[in-house]
Coordinates of C-alpha atoms in Angstrom, one line a residue:
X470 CA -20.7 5.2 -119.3
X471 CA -21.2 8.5 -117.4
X472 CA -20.4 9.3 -114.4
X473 CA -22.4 11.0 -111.5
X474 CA -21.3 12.9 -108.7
X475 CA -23.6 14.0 -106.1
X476 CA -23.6 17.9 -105.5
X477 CA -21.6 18.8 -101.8
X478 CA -23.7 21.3 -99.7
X479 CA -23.0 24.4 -99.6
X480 CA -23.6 27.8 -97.4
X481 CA -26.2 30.0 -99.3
X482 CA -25.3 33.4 -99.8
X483 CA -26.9 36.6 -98.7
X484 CA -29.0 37.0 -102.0
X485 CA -30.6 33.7 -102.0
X486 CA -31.4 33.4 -98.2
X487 CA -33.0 37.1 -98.9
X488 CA -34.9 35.6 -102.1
X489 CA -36.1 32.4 -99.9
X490 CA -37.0 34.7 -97.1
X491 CA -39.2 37.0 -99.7
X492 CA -40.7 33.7 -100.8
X493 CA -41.4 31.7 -97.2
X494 CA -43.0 35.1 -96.7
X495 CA -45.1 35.8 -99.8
X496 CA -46.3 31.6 -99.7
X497 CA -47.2 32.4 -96.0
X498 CA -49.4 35.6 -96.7
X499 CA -51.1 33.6 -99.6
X500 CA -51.5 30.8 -97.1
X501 CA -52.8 32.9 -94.9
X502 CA -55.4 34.9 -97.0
X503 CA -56.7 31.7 -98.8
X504 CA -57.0 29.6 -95.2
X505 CA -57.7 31.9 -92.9
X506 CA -60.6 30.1 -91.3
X507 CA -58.8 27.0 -91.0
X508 CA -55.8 28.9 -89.5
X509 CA -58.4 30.4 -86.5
X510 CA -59.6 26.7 -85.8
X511 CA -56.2 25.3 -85.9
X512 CA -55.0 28.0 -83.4
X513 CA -57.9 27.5 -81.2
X514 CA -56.9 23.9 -80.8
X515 CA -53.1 24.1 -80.6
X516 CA -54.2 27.1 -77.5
X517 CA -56.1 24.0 -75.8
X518 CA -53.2 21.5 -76.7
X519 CA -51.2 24.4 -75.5
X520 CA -53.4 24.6 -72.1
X521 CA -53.5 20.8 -71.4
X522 CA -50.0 20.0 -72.0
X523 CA -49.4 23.3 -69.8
X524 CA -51.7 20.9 -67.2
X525 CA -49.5 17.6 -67.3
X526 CA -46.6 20.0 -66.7
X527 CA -48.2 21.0 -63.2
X528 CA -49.5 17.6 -62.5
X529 CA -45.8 16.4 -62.7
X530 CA -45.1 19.2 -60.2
X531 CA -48.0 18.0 -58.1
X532 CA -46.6 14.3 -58.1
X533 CA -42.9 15.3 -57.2
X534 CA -44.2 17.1 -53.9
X535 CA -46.5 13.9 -53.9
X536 CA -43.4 11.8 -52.9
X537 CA -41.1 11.3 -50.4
X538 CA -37.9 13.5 -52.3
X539 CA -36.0 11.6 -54.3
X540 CA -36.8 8.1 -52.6
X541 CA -40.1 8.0 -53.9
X542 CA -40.5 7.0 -57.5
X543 CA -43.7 9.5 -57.6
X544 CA -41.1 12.3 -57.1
X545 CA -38.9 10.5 -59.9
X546 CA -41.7 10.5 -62.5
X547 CA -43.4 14.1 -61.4
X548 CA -39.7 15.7 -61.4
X549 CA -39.1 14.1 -65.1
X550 CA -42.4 15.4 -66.5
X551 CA -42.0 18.8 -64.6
X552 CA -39.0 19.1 -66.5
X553 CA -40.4 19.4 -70.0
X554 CA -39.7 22.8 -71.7
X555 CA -42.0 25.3 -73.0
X556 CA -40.7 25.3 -76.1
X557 CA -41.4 21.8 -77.0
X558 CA -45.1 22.1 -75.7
X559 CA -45.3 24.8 -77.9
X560 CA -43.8 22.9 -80.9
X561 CA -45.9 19.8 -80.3
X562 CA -49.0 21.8 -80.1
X563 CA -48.2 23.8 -83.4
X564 CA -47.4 20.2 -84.6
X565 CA -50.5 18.5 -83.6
X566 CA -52.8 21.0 -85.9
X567 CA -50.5 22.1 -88.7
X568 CA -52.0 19.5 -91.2
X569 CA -55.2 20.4 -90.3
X570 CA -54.3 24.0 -91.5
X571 CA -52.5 23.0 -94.9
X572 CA -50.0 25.3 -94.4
X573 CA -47.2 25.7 -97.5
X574 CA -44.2 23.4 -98.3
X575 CA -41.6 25.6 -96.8
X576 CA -43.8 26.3 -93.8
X577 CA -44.5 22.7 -93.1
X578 CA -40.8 22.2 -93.4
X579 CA -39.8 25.2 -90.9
X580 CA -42.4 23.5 -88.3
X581 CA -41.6 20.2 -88.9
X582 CA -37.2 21.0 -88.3
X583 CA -38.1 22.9 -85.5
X584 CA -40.5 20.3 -83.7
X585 CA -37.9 17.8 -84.6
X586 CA -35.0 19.7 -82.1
X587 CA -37.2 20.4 -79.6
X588 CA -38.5 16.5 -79.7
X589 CA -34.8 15.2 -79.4
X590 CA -33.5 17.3 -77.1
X591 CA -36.8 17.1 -74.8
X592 CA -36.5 13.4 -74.9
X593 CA -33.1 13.9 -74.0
X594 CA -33.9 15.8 -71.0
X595 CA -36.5 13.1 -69.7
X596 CA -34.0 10.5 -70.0
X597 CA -31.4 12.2 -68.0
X598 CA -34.0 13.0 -65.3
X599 CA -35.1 9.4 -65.1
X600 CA -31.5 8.2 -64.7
X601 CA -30.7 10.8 -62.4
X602 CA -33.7 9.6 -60.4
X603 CA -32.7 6.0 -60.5
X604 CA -29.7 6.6 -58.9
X605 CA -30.8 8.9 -56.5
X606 CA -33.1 6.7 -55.3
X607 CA -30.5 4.2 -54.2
X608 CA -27.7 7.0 -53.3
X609 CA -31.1 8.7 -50.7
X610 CA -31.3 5.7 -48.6
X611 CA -29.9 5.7 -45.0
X612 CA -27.2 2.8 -46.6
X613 CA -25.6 5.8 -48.3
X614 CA -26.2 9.1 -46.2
X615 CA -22.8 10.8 -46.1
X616 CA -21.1 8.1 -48.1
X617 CA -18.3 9.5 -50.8
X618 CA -20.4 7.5 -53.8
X619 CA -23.4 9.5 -52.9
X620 CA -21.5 12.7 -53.4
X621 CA -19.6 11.8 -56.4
X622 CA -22.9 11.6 -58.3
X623 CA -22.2 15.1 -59.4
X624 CA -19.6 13.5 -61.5
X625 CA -21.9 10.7 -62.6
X626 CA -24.7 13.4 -63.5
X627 CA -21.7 15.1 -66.2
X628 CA -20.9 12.0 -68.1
X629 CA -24.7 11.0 -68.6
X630 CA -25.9 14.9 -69.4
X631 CA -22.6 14.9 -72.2
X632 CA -23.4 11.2 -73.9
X633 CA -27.3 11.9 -74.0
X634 CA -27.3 15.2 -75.5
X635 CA -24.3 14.3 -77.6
X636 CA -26.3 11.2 -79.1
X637 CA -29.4 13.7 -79.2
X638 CA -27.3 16.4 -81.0
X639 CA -25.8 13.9 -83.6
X640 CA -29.7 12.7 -84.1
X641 CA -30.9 16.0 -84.9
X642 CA -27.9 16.9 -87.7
X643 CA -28.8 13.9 -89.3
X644 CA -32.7 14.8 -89.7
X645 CA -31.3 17.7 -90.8
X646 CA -29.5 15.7 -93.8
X647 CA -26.4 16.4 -92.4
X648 CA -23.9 13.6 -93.1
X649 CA -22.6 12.7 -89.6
X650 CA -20.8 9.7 -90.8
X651 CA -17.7 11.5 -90.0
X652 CA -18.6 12.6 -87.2
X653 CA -19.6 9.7 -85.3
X654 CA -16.2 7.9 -86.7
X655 CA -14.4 10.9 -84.9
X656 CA -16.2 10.6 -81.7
X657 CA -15.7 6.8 -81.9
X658 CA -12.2 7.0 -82.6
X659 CA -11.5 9.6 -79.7
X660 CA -13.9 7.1 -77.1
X661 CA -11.6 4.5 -77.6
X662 CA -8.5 7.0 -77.5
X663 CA -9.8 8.2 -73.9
X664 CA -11.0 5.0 -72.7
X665 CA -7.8 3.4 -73.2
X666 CA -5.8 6.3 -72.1
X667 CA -8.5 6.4 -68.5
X668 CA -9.6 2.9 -68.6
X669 CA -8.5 2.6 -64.7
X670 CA -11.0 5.6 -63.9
X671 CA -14.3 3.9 -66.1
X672 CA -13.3 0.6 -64.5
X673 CA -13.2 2.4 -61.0
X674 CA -16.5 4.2 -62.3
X675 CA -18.6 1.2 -63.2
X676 CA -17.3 -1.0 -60.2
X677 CA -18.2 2.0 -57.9
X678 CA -22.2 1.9 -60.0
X679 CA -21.9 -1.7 -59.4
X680 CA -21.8 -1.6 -55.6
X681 CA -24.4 1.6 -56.1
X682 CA -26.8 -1.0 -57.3
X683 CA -26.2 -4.5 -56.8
X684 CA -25.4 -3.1 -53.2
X685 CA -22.7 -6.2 -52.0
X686 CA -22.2 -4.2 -48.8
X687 CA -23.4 -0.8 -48.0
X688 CA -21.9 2.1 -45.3
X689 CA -21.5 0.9 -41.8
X690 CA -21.1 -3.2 -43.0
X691 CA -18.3 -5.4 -41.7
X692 CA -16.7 -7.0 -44.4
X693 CA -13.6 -9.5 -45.0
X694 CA -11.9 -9.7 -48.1
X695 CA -8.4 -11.4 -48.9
X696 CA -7.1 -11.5 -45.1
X697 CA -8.4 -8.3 -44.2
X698 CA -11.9 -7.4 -42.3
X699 CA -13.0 -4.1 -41.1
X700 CA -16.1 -1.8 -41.2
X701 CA -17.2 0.2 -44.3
X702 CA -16.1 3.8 -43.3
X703 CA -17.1 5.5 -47.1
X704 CA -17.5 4.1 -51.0
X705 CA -16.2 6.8 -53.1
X706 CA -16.2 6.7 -57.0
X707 CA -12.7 5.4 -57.0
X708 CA -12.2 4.1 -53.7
X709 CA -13.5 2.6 -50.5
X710 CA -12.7 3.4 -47.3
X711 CA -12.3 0.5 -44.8
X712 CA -11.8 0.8 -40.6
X713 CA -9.8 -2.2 -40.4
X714 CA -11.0 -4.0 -36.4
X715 CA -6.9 -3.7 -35.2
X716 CA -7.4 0.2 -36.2
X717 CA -5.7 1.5 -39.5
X718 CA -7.8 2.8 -42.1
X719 CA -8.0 0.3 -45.5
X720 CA -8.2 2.0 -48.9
X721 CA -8.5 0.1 -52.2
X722 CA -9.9 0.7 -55.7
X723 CA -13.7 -0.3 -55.9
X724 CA -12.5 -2.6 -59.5
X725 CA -9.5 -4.5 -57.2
X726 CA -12.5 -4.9 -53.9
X727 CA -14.7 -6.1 -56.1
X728 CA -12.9 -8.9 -58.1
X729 CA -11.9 -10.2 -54.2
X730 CA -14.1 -12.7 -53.0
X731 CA -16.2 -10.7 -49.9
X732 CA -17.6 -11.9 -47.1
X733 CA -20.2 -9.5 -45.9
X734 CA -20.2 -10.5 -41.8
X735 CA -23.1 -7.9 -41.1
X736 CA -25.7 -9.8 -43.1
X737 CA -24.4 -13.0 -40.9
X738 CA -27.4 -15.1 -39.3
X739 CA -24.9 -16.5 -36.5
X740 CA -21.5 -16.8 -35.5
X741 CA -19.8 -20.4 -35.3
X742 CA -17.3 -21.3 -33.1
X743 CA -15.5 -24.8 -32.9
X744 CA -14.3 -26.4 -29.2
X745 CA -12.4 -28.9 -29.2
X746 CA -11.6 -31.3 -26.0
X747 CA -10.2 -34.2 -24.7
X748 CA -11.5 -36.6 -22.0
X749 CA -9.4 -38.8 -20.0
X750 CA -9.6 -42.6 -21.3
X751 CA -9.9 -43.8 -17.6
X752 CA -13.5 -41.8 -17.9
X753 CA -16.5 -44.5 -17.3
X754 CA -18.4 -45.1 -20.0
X755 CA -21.8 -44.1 -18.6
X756 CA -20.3 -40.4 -18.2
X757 CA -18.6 -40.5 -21.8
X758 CA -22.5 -41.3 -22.8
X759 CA -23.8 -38.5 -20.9
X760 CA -21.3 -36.1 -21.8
X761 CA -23.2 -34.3 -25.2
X762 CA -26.2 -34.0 -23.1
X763 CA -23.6 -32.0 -20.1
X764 CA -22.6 -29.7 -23.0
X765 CA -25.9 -28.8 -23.9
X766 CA -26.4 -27.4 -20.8
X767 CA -23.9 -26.0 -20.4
X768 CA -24.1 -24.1 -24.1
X769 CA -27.6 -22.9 -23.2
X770 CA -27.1 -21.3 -19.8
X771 CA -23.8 -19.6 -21.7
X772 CA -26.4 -18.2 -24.5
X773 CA -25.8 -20.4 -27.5
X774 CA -27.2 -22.9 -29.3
X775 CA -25.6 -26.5 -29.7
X776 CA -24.9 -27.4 -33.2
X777 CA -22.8 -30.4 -32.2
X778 CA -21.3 -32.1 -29.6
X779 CA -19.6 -36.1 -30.7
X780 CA -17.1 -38.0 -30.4
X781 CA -13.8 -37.0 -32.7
X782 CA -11.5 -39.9 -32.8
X783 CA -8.9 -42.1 -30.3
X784 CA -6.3 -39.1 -29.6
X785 CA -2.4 -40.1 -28.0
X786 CA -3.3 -39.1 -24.8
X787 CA -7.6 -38.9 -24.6
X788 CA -10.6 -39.8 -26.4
X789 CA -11.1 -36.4 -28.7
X790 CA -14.4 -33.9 -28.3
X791 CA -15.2 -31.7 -30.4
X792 CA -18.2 -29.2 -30.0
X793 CA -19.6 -26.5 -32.2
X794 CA -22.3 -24.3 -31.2
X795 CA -23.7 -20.8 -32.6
X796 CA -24.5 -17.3 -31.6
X797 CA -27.4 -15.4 -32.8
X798 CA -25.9 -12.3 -34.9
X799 CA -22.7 -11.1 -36.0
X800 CA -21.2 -9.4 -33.1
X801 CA -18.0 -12.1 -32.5
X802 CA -17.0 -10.2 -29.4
X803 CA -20.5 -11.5 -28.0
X804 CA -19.5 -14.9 -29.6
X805 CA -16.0 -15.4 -28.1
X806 CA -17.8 -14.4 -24.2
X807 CA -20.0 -16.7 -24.6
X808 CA -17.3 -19.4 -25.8
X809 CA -15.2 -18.1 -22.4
X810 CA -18.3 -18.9 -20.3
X811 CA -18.5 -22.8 -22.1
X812 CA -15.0 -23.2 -21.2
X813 CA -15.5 -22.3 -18.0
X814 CA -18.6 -24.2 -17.3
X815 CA -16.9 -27.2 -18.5
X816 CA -14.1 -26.9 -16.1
X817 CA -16.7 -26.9 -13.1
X818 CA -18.6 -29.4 -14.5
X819 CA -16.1 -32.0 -14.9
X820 CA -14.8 -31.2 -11.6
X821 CA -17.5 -31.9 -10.2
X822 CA -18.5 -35.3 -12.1
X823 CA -14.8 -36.4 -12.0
X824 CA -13.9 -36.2 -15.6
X825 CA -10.2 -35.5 -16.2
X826 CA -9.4 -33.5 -19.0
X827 CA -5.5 -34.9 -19.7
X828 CA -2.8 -32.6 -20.8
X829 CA -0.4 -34.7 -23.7
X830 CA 2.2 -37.0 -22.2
X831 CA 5.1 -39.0 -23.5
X832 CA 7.3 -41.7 -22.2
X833 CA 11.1 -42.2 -23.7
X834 CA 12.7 -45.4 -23.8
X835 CA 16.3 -45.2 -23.5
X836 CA 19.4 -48.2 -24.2
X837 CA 22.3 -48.9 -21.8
X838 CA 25.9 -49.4 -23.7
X839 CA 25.3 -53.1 -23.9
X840 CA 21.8 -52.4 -25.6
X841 CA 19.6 -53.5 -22.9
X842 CA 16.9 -51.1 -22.6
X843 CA 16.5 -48.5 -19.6
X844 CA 12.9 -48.8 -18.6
X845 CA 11.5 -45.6 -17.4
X846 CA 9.9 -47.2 -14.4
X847 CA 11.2 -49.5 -11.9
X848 CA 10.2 -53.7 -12.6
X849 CA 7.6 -54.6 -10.2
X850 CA 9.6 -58.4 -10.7
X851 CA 12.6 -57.4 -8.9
X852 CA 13.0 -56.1 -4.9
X853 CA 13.4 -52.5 -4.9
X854 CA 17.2 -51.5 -4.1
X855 CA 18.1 -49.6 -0.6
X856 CA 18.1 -45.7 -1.2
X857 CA 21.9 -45.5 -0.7
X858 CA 22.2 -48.1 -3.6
X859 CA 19.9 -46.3 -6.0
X860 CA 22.4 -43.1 -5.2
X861 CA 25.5 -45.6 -5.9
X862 CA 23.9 -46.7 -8.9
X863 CA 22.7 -43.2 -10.1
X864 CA 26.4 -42.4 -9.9

């Protein structure tokens, strides 16, 4: 049984990188001698490839003016293709025609490395660009002028440019042949290490990219979460900002805001406000039947809209109302005038129709020392005693 053991890279010395440098350049000057016409054509088409991709690079200019800044996905694409590097155009062009050539081993190696970097890190580049436009686009909108989110994205721009040219660099060692085993371990091992020591500032992070996008409540929205309400002042990338309607200035992490249960109040169709009221039970029936129809009126010239107006229930001391009518929009200041002017109405109105609104009453039954009872009132069965009795008796 043998065994084997693969050979470790090692650094060349000065010797042998001079001896392959003396050969990479004798192979070449063969190459060239013996393919010379080949070599003219191929250069005449890598120019052109040259030219044209040279082209799409100022089309993707064009485009980017073409759009509205960064709000226009036009500008987005144009700014991504606008980005791409000369060297890469002049790689992929070399690329294109080299096996048209036939150029030697070591030659075809040297073109094919360097094509291979300037591929990775070029892709890299439109990535980030594409990203960076993405979020742009929703940071650009009027939703987020002067918001702290759309100022943190300098931040935001940092982490993506370090993990996409990171991956891109580990992707290029290992075309090299480089084993990157160990290093991708090591950057895995200190992730997790500086997640868990920051995992309060990723969590802020992503909840702040979460409201970025899925856009629960933008700058300038009045919101209500767990017994608070107030107007979004600012989203930050750690925090938002929150003018509470009695003054002070809310600020809570964008992770705790967002595992709340929010009520957004701006996108609010109508507000809804409950009345409720009680009629006398000496009111005739043929007013208690007319009475939803009063309301109604009386809602509409106020400026609502009756949602309903019926009978509750028997009540201790009247026969219970209850109305519920809505305001168009989410101003509740509007809401509660309109509510004053329905009370008010109502007051005229039953003045002037006769229906008594009762306030509660109650009557107390009390027990003389031999246990009879004390009635509240006097018995219409017996004569009413002289004044200067009742005094005696009062006594």
């Amino acid at each position: 049984m043998t065994n084997t053991t693969k050979a470790e890279p090692r650094l060349l010395s000065g010797d042998e990188l001079q001896a392959q440098a003396h050969t990479f350049f004798q192979d070449s000057t063969i190459w060239v001698q013996n393919h010379w016409l080949n070599i003219l054509v191929a250069t005449g088409i890598a120019v052109a490839v040259f030219f044209a991709l040279h082209a799409i690079k100022a089309w993707g200019s064009r485009l980017c003016r073409k759009g509205e800044g960064t709000a226009s996905w036009y500008s987005i694409l144009g700014r991504a293709v606008s980005k791409t590097g000369n060297f890469f155009i002049l790689m992929a062009s070399i690329r294109l025609v080299s096996g048209y050539a036939g150029p030697p081993p070591m030659v075809e190696t040297t073109i094919e490395f360097l094509f291979t970097i300037a591929a990775v890190f070029q892709a890299a580049i439109w990535l980030r660009e594409l990203i960076f436009g993405a979020i742009e686009h929703r940071t650009s909108t009027d939703d987020y002028h002067g918001s702290g989110l759309a100022s943190a994205l300098g931040i935001i721009r940092l982490l993506i440019t370090v993990v996409l040219f990171a991956i891109a660099l580990v992707m290029v060692l290992g075309n090299l042949g480089v084993n990157v085993t160990g290093l991708i371990a090591g950057l895995g091992v200190g992730g997790i290490a500086i997640g868990l020591a920051a995992q309060g500032i990723f969590a802020n992070l992503f909840a702040a990219l979460t409201i970025l996008f899925d856009r629960p409540f933008r700058v300038g929205d009045k919101i209500r979460f767990d017994g608070n309400s107030g107007t979004v002042q600012a989203i930050g990338l750690m925090s938002t900002r929150i003018r509470s309607f009695i003054g002070e200035e809310l600020v809570i992490s964008n992770k705790q805001l967002l595992d709340k249960l929010l009520e957004n109040l701006t996108l609010r169709h109508h507000t809804r406000t409950k009345l409720p009221i009680g009629v006398a039970y000496e009111t005739p029936v043929e007013k208690l039947e007319a009475l939803p129809g009063m309301i109604k009126t009386i809602i509409e010239e106020a400026g609502g809209t009756l949602s309903r107006a019926s009978y509750e229930g028997f009540g201790a001391s009247s026969i219970d109302f209850v109305i519920e009518f809505d305001v168009p929009g989410d101003d509740v200041p509007h809401a509660q005038a309109v509510r004053d002017k329905l009370m008010l109405g109502i007051v005229r109105k039953f003045a002037a129709e006769g229906i008594r609104i009762p306030y509660p009453t109650q009557t107390t039954f009390t027990a003389a020392p031999d246990g009879r009872i004390v009635m509240p009132y006097p018995d219409a069965s017996k004569p009413a005693l002289p004044a200067e009795n009742k005094a005696a008796g009062s006594v």
